[in-house]
């Protein structure tokens, strides 16, 4: 029993978070959950300052200190999304020829996008930089441009009026982790995280 403060990035709150909470309440039915939204870097810092008990964030592109324990929940490959009236199918040509809506460069997920562009020597016509994936999808729907985003759920994306192109780059993905401070490995938070990781079913091979 008691309050558990969980930090969570926006893109997982309607995606994998409900399954995590279902598993949590199964084992800890008297718990009171306080959800704290935010971007990964901010949530990571809040965790370090003991303002959160655990967080579900994108894995940072820097080495995580040994004071933390974390587990991978999901890997989301990079996808190219375009308005439906774009018939071109080659990702590099699409990105070179069309206005580009960039997934926030400063975010951990945005670094994955930057790596793809650099690897393929693509110079884009960048018109917007946005930190919310749902907002990027809506902008592409409105024919404002094309975008590279993590696969937040193909079935969910197919409900939108967009083209989805698989880049076939298995080494380029956004990794969702659940992380907490070690403190005491026998602590209740460590126990909670272990139960969640054992019970969830969305991890990819």
PDB file of C-alpha atoms in Angstrom:
ATOM      1  CA  UNK A   1       0.000   0.000   0.000  1.00  0.00           C
ATOM      2  CA  UNK A   2       1.084   3.590  -0.552  1.00  0.00           C
ATOM      3  CA  UNK A   3       1.816   6.002  -3.383  1.00  0.00           C
ATOM      4  CA  UNK A   4       4.093   5.079  -6.275  1.00  0.00           C
ATOM      5  CA  UNK A   5       5.312   7.935  -8.479  1.00  0.00           C
ATOM      6  CA  UNK A   6       5.820   6.751 -12.050  1.00  0.00           C
ATOM      7  CA  UNK A   7       7.314   8.937 -14.761  1.00  0.00           C
ATOM      8  CA  UNK A   8       6.108   8.146 -18.280  1.00  0.00           C
ATOM      9  CA  UNK A   9       6.782   9.623 -21.703  1.00  0.00           C
ATOM     10  CA  UNK A  10       3.697  10.710 -23.652  1.00  0.00           C
ATOM     11  CA  UNK A  11       3.938   8.205 -26.501  1.00  0.00           C
ATOM     12  CA  UNK A  12       3.569   5.185 -24.205  1.00  0.00           C
ATOM     13  CA  UNK A  13       0.679   6.489 -22.108  1.00  0.00           C
ATOM     14  CA  UNK A  14      -1.975   5.181 -24.520  1.00  0.00           C
ATOM     15  CA  UNK A  15       0.201   2.380 -25.823  1.00  0.00           C
ATOM     16  CA  UNK A  16       2.057   0.114 -23.368  1.00  0.00           C
ATOM     17  CA  UNK A  17       1.344   1.942 -20.106  1.00  0.00           C
ATOM     18  CA  UNK A  18      -2.130   0.408 -19.561  1.00  0.00           C
ATOM     19  CA  UNK A  19      -0.602  -3.082 -19.706  1.00  0.00           C
ATOM     20  CA  UNK A  20       2.092  -2.065 -17.221  1.00  0.00           C
ATOM     21  CA  UNK A  21      -0.504  -0.653 -14.816  1.00  0.00           C
ATOM     22  CA  UNK A  22      -2.679  -3.742 -15.182  1.00  0.00           C
ATOM     23  CA  UNK A  23       0.256  -5.898 -14.141  1.00  0.00           C
ATOM     24  CA  UNK A  24       1.139  -3.570 -11.281  1.00  0.00           C
ATOM     25  CA  UNK A  25      -2.365  -3.530  -9.794  1.00  0.00           C
ATOM     26  CA  UNK A  26      -2.567  -7.319 -10.124  1.00  0.00           C
ATOM     27  CA  UNK A  27       0.290  -7.680  -7.635  1.00  0.00           C
ATOM     28  CA  UNK A  28      -0.203  -4.484  -5.636  1.00  0.00           C
ATOM     29  CA  UNK A  29      -3.965  -3.827  -5.551  1.00  0.00           C
ATOM     30  CA  UNK A  30      -3.745  -1.296  -2.707  1.00  0.00           C
ATOM     31  CA  UNK A  31      -1.166   0.896  -4.436  1.00  0.00           C
ATOM     32  CA  UNK A  32      -2.008   4.466  -5.378  1.00  0.00           C
ATOM     33  CA  UNK A  33      -0.328   5.518  -8.619  1.00  0.00           C
ATOM     34  CA  UNK A  34       0.740   9.059  -9.419  1.00  0.00           C
ATOM     35  CA  UNK A  35       1.660   9.429 -13.104  1.00  0.00           C
ATOM     36  CA  UNK A  36       4.171  12.130 -13.918  1.00  0.00           C
ATOM     37  CA  UNK A  37       4.361  12.983 -17.651  1.00  0.00           C
ATOM     38  CA  UNK A  38       7.488  14.341 -19.265  1.00  0.00           C
ATOM     39  CA  UNK A  39      10.279  13.861 -21.772  1.00  0.00           C
ATOM     40  CA  UNK A  40      12.835  11.141 -21.151  1.00  0.00           C
ATOM     41  CA  UNK A  41      15.750  13.351 -20.125  1.00  0.00           C
ATOM     42  CA  UNK A  42      13.703  15.292 -17.574  1.00  0.00           C
ATOM     43  CA  UNK A  43      12.186  12.128 -16.117  1.00  0.00           C
ATOM     44  CA  UNK A  44      15.646  10.573 -15.862  1.00  0.00           C
ATOM     45  CA  UNK A  45      16.894  13.581 -13.896  1.00  0.00           C
ATOM     46  CA  UNK A  46      13.797  13.500 -11.641  1.00  0.00           C
ATOM     47  CA  UNK A  47      14.492   9.841 -10.932  1.00  0.00           C
ATOM     48  CA  UNK A  48      18.068  10.718 -10.010  1.00  0.00           C
ATOM     49  CA  UNK A  49      16.801  13.349  -7.556  1.00  0.00           C
ATOM     50  CA  UNK A  50      14.399  10.805  -5.958  1.00  0.00           C
ATOM     51  CA  UNK A  51      11.348  12.733  -7.205  1.00  0.00           C
ATOM     52  CA  UNK A  52      10.121   9.534  -8.914  1.00  0.00           C
ATOM     53  CA  UNK A  53      10.093   5.902  -7.813  1.00  0.00           C
ATOM     54  CA  UNK A  54      10.483   4.530 -11.311  1.00  0.00           C
ATOM     55  CA  UNK A  55      10.204   5.745 -14.899  1.00  0.00           C
ATOM     56  CA  UNK A  56       9.335   4.422 -18.343  1.00  0.00           C
ATOM     57  CA  UNK A  57      11.509   6.306 -20.798  1.00  0.00           C
ATOM     58  CA  UNK A  58      13.543   6.018 -23.977  1.00  0.00           C
ATOM     59  CA  UNK A  59      16.961   4.540 -23.245  1.00  0.00           C
ATOM     60  CA  UNK A  60      19.503   7.396 -23.167  1.00  0.00           C
ATOM     61  CA  UNK A  61      22.262   7.572 -25.755  1.00  0.00           C
ATOM     62  CA  UNK A  62      24.808   7.826 -22.934  1.00  0.00           C
ATOM     63  CA  UNK A  63      26.009   5.238 -20.429  1.00  0.00           C
ATOM     64  CA  UNK A  64      23.606   4.759 -17.535  1.00  0.00           C
ATOM     65  CA  UNK A  65      25.235   4.970 -14.103  1.00  0.00           C
ATOM     66  CA  UNK A  66      25.461   1.823 -11.989  1.00  0.00           C
ATOM     67  CA  UNK A  67      23.231   3.470  -9.378  1.00  0.00           C
ATOM     68  CA  UNK A  68      20.275   2.575 -11.652  1.00  0.00           C
ATOM     69  CA  UNK A  69      18.698  -0.721 -12.677  1.00  0.00           C
ATOM     70  CA  UNK A  70      16.771  -0.925 -15.936  1.00  0.00           C
ATOM     71  CA  UNK A  71      15.056  -3.454 -18.195  1.00  0.00           C
ATOM     72  CA  UNK A  72      14.107  -3.231 -21.855  1.00  0.00           C
ATOM     73  CA  UNK A  73      10.346  -3.316 -22.423  1.00  0.00           C
ATOM     74  CA  UNK A  74      10.162  -2.699 -26.149  1.00  0.00           C
ATOM     75  CA  UNK A  75      12.237  -1.839 -29.226  1.00  0.00           C
ATOM     76  CA  UNK A  76      10.528   0.390 -31.792  1.00  0.00           C
ATOM     77  CA  UNK A  77      12.136   0.398 -35.272  1.00  0.00           C
ATOM     78  CA  UNK A  78      12.262   3.610 -37.282  1.00  0.00           C
ATOM     79  CA  UNK A  79       9.527   4.130 -39.900  1.00  0.00           C
ATOM     80  CA  UNK A  80       8.987   6.695 -42.647  1.00  0.00           C
ATOM     81  CA  UNK A  81       5.482   8.139 -42.812  1.00  0.00           C
ATOM     82  CA  UNK A  82       4.163  10.219 -45.702  1.00  0.00           C
ATOM     83  CA  UNK A  83       0.881  11.754 -46.868  1.00  0.00           C
ATOM     84  CA  UNK A  84      -1.205   9.274 -48.872  1.00  0.00           C
ATOM     85  CA  UNK A  85      -0.788  11.167 -52.161  1.00  0.00           C
ATOM     86  CA  UNK A  86       2.987  10.529 -52.230  1.00  0.00           C
ATOM     87  CA  UNK A  87       3.489   7.512 -54.497  1.00  0.00           C
ATOM     88  CA  UNK A  88       7.305   7.336 -54.359  1.00  0.00           C
ATOM     89  CA  UNK A  89       8.467   4.304 -52.361  1.00  0.00           C
ATOM     90  CA  UNK A  90      12.215   4.883 -51.995  1.00  0.00           C
ATOM     91  CA  UNK A  91      12.854   6.374 -48.519  1.00  0.00           C
ATOM     92  CA  UNK A  92      15.974   8.361 -49.427  1.00  0.00           C
ATOM     93  CA  UNK A  93      14.312  10.009 -52.446  1.00  0.00           C
ATOM     94  CA  UNK A  94      11.194  10.829 -50.431  1.00  0.00           C
ATOM     95  CA  UNK A  95      13.254  12.474 -47.697  1.00  0.00           C
ATOM     96  CA  UNK A  96      15.299  14.511 -50.162  1.00  0.00           C
ATOM     97  CA  UNK A  97      12.351  15.779 -52.218  1.00  0.00           C
ATOM     98  CA  UNK A  98       9.686  16.575 -49.600  1.00  0.00           C
ATOM     99  CA  UNK A  99       9.317  18.948 -46.643  1.00  0.00           C
ATOM    100  CA  UNK A 100      10.565  17.208 -43.507  1.00  0.00           C
ATOM    101  CA  UNK A 101       8.994  17.264 -40.038  1.00  0.00           C
ATOM    102  CA  UNK A 102      11.761  16.373 -37.603  1.00  0.00           C
ATOM    103  CA  UNK A 103      11.274  14.398 -34.426  1.00  0.00           C
ATOM    104  CA  UNK A 104      12.880  16.635 -31.772  1.00  0.00           C
ATOM    105  CA  UNK A 105      16.631  16.392 -32.301  1.00  0.00           C
ATOM    106  CA  UNK A 106      17.412  16.873 -28.601  1.00  0.00           C
ATOM    107  CA  UNK A 107      15.309  13.862 -27.522  1.00  0.00           C
ATOM    108  CA  UNK A 108      16.765  10.375 -27.170  1.00  0.00           C
ATOM    109  CA  UNK A 109      14.433   9.124 -29.934  1.00  0.00           C
ATOM    110  CA  UNK A 110      15.347  12.084 -32.125  1.00  0.00           C
ATOM    111  CA  UNK A 111      18.978  10.988 -32.001  1.00  0.00           C
ATOM    112  CA  UNK A 112      17.953   7.756 -33.752  1.00  0.00           C
ATOM    113  CA  UNK A 113      16.439   9.823 -36.586  1.00  0.00           C
ATOM    114  CA  UNK A 114      19.596  11.944 -36.778  1.00  0.00           C
ATOM    115  CA  UNK A 115      21.735   8.792 -37.034  1.00  0.00           C
ATOM    116  CA  UNK A 116      19.688   7.491 -39.968  1.00  0.00           C
ATOM    117  CA  UNK A 117      19.955  10.785 -41.864  1.00  0.00           C
ATOM    118  CA  UNK A 118      23.687  10.973 -41.232  1.00  0.00           C
ATOM    119  CA  UNK A 119      24.277   7.346 -42.177  1.00  0.00           C
ATOM    120  CA  UNK A 120      22.504   7.843 -45.520  1.00  0.00           C
ATOM    121  CA  UNK A 121      23.939  11.346 -46.123  1.00  0.00           C
ATOM    122  CA  UNK A 122      20.466  12.836 -46.463  1.00  0.00           C
ATOM    123  CA  UNK A 123      19.992  16.602 -46.363  1.00  0.00           C
ATOM    124  CA  UNK A 124      16.361  17.338 -45.616  1.00  0.00           C
ATOM    125  CA  UNK A 125      14.186  20.385 -46.188  1.00  0.00           C
ATOM    126  CA  UNK A 126      13.288  20.716 -42.518  1.00  0.00           C
ATOM    127  CA  UNK A 127      10.181  22.827 -41.872  1.00  0.00           C
ATOM    128  CA  UNK A 128       9.282  21.863 -38.292  1.00  0.00           C
ATOM    129  CA  UNK A 129      10.804  20.248 -35.225  1.00  0.00           C
ATOM    130  CA  UNK A 130       8.289  18.567 -32.914  1.00  0.00           C
ATOM    131  CA  UNK A 131       8.697  16.514 -29.734  1.00  0.00           C
ATOM    132  CA  UNK A 132       5.315  14.719 -29.787  1.00  0.00           C
ATOM    133  CA  UNK A 133       4.935  11.731 -32.098  1.00  0.00           C
ATOM    134  CA  UNK A 134       1.135  11.988 -32.186  1.00  0.00           C
ATOM    135  CA  UNK A 135       1.458  15.609 -33.314  1.00  0.00           C
ATOM    136  CA  UNK A 136       3.903  14.624 -36.065  1.00  0.00           C
ATOM    137  CA  UNK A 137       1.451  11.991 -37.345  1.00  0.00           C
ATOM    138  CA  UNK A 138      -1.357  14.559 -37.494  1.00  0.00           C
ATOM    139  CA  UNK A 139       0.861  16.991 -39.392  1.00  0.00           C
ATOM    140  CA  UNK A 140       1.739  14.342 -41.965  1.00  0.00           C
ATOM    141  CA  UNK A 141      -1.969  13.545 -42.307  1.00  0.00           C
ATOM    142  CA  UNK A 142      -2.521  17.236 -43.121  1.00  0.00           C
ATOM    143  CA  UNK A 143       0.019  16.965 -45.957  1.00  0.00           C
ATOM    144  CA  UNK A 144       2.529  19.287 -44.288  1.00  0.00           C
ATOM    145  CA  UNK A 145       5.465  16.985 -44.922  1.00  0.00           C
ATOM    146  CA  UNK A 146       7.047  13.583 -44.326  1.00  0.00           C
ATOM    147  CA  UNK A 147       8.599  12.281 -41.106  1.00  0.00           C
ATOM    148  CA  UNK A 148      10.721   9.582 -39.519  1.00  0.00           C
ATOM    149  CA  UNK A 149       9.192   8.217 -36.315  1.00  0.00           C
ATOM    150  CA  UNK A 150       9.545   5.130 -34.117  1.00  0.00           C
ATOM    151  CA  UNK A 151       7.013   2.358 -34.658  1.00  0.00           C
ATOM    152  CA  UNK A 152       4.608   3.094 -31.797  1.00  0.00           C
ATOM    153  CA  UNK A 153       2.278   0.368 -33.049  1.00  0.00           C
ATOM    154  CA  UNK A 154       1.644  -0.487 -36.691  1.00  0.00           C
ATOM    155  CA  UNK A 155      -2.027  -1.257 -36.077  1.00  0.00           C
ATOM    156  CA  UNK A 156      -2.455   2.141 -34.445  1.00  0.00           C
ATOM    157  CA  UNK A 157      -0.636   3.927 -37.267  1.00  0.00           C
ATOM    158  CA  UNK A 158      -2.723   2.179 -39.949  1.00  0.00           C
ATOM    159  CA  UNK A 159      -5.794   3.881 -38.525  1.00  0.00           C
ATOM    160  CA  UNK A 160      -4.316   7.187 -39.685  1.00  0.00           C
ATOM    161  CA  UNK A 161      -4.561   8.511 -43.238  1.00  0.00           C
ATOM    162  CA  UNK A 162      -0.867   8.069 -44.036  1.00  0.00           C
ATOM    163  CA  UNK A 163       1.557   5.847 -45.922  1.00  0.00           C
ATOM    164  CA  UNK A 164       3.892   3.746 -43.753  1.00  0.00           C
ATOM    165  CA  UNK A 165       7.247   2.682 -45.184  1.00  0.00           C
ATOM    166  CA  UNK A 166       9.452   0.157 -43.388  1.00  0.00           C
ATOM    167  CA  UNK A 167      13.075   1.321 -43.635  1.00  0.00           C
ATOM    168  CA  UNK A 168      14.324  -2.234 -43.059  1.00  0.00           C
ATOM    169  CA  UNK A 169      16.993  -0.930 -40.701  1.00  0.00           C
ATOM    170  CA  UNK A 170      16.821  -3.307 -37.706  1.00  0.00           C
ATOM    171  CA  UNK A 171      19.769  -1.591 -36.025  1.00  0.00           C
ATOM    172  CA  UNK A 172      17.896   1.732 -35.869  1.00  0.00           C
ATOM    173  CA  UNK A 173      15.277   1.691 -33.141  1.00  0.00           C
ATOM    174  CA  UNK A 174      14.019   3.517 -30.077  1.00  0.00           C
ATOM    175  CA  UNK A 175      14.385   1.396 -26.941  1.00  0.00           C
ATOM    176  CA  UNK A 176      11.767   1.774 -24.208  1.00  0.00           C
ATOM    177  CA  UNK A 177      13.060   0.914 -20.744  1.00  0.00           C
ATOM    178  CA  UNK A 178      11.717   0.778 -17.212  1.00  0.00           C
ATOM    179  CA  UNK A 179      14.274   2.200 -14.812  1.00  0.00           C
ATOM    180  CA  UNK A 180      14.667   2.819 -11.082  1.00  0.00           C
ATOM    181  CA  UNK A 181      17.401   3.605  -8.593  1.00  0.00           C
ATOM    182  CA  UNK A 182      18.999   0.538  -7.105  1.00  0.00           C
ATOM    183  CA  UNK A 183      19.229   1.770  -3.506  1.00  0.00           C
ATOM    184  CA  UNK A 184      18.280  -1.582  -2.020  1.00  0.00           C
ATOM    185  CA  UNK A 185      17.775  -4.519  -4.397  1.00  0.00           C
ATOM    186  CA  UNK A 186      15.260  -5.977  -1.925  1.00  0.00           C
ATOM    187  CA  UNK A 187      13.215  -2.782  -1.897  1.00  0.00           C
ATOM    188  CA  UNK A 188       9.524  -2.662  -2.783  1.00  0.00           C
ATOM    189  CA  UNK A 189      10.305  -0.706  -5.980  1.00  0.00           C
ATOM    190  CA  UNK A 190      12.703  -3.404  -7.150  1.00  0.00           C
ATOM    191  CA  UNK A 191       9.989  -5.967  -6.442  1.00  0.00           C
ATOM    192  CA  UNK A 192       7.399  -3.935  -8.375  1.00  0.00           C
ATOM    193  CA  UNK A 193       9.663  -3.588 -11.411  1.00  0.00           C
ATOM    194  CA  UNK A 194      10.463  -7.312 -11.378  1.00  0.00           C
ATOM    195  CA  UNK A 195       6.749  -8.195 -11.335  1.00  0.00           C
ATOM    196  CA  UNK A 196       6.043  -5.819 -14.236  1.00  0.00           C
ATOM    197  CA  UNK A 197       8.907  -7.169 -16.354  1.00  0.00           C
ATOM    198  CA  UNK A 198       7.864 -10.773 -15.674  1.00  0.00           C
ATOM    199  CA  UNK A 199       4.252 -10.109 -16.629  1.00  0.00           C
ATOM    200  CA  UNK A 200       4.250  -7.837 -19.665  1.00  0.00           C
ATOM    201  CA  UNK A 201       4.032  -9.334 -23.126  1.00  0.00           C
ATOM    202  CA  UNK A 202       5.083  -6.556 -25.493  1.00  0.00           C
ATOM    203  CA  UNK A 203       8.837  -7.086 -25.571  1.00  0.00           C
ATOM    204  CA  UNK A 204      10.134  -7.864 -29.054  1.00  0.00           C
ATOM    205  CA  UNK A 205      12.792 -10.446 -29.908  1.00  0.00           C
TER     206      UNK A 205
END
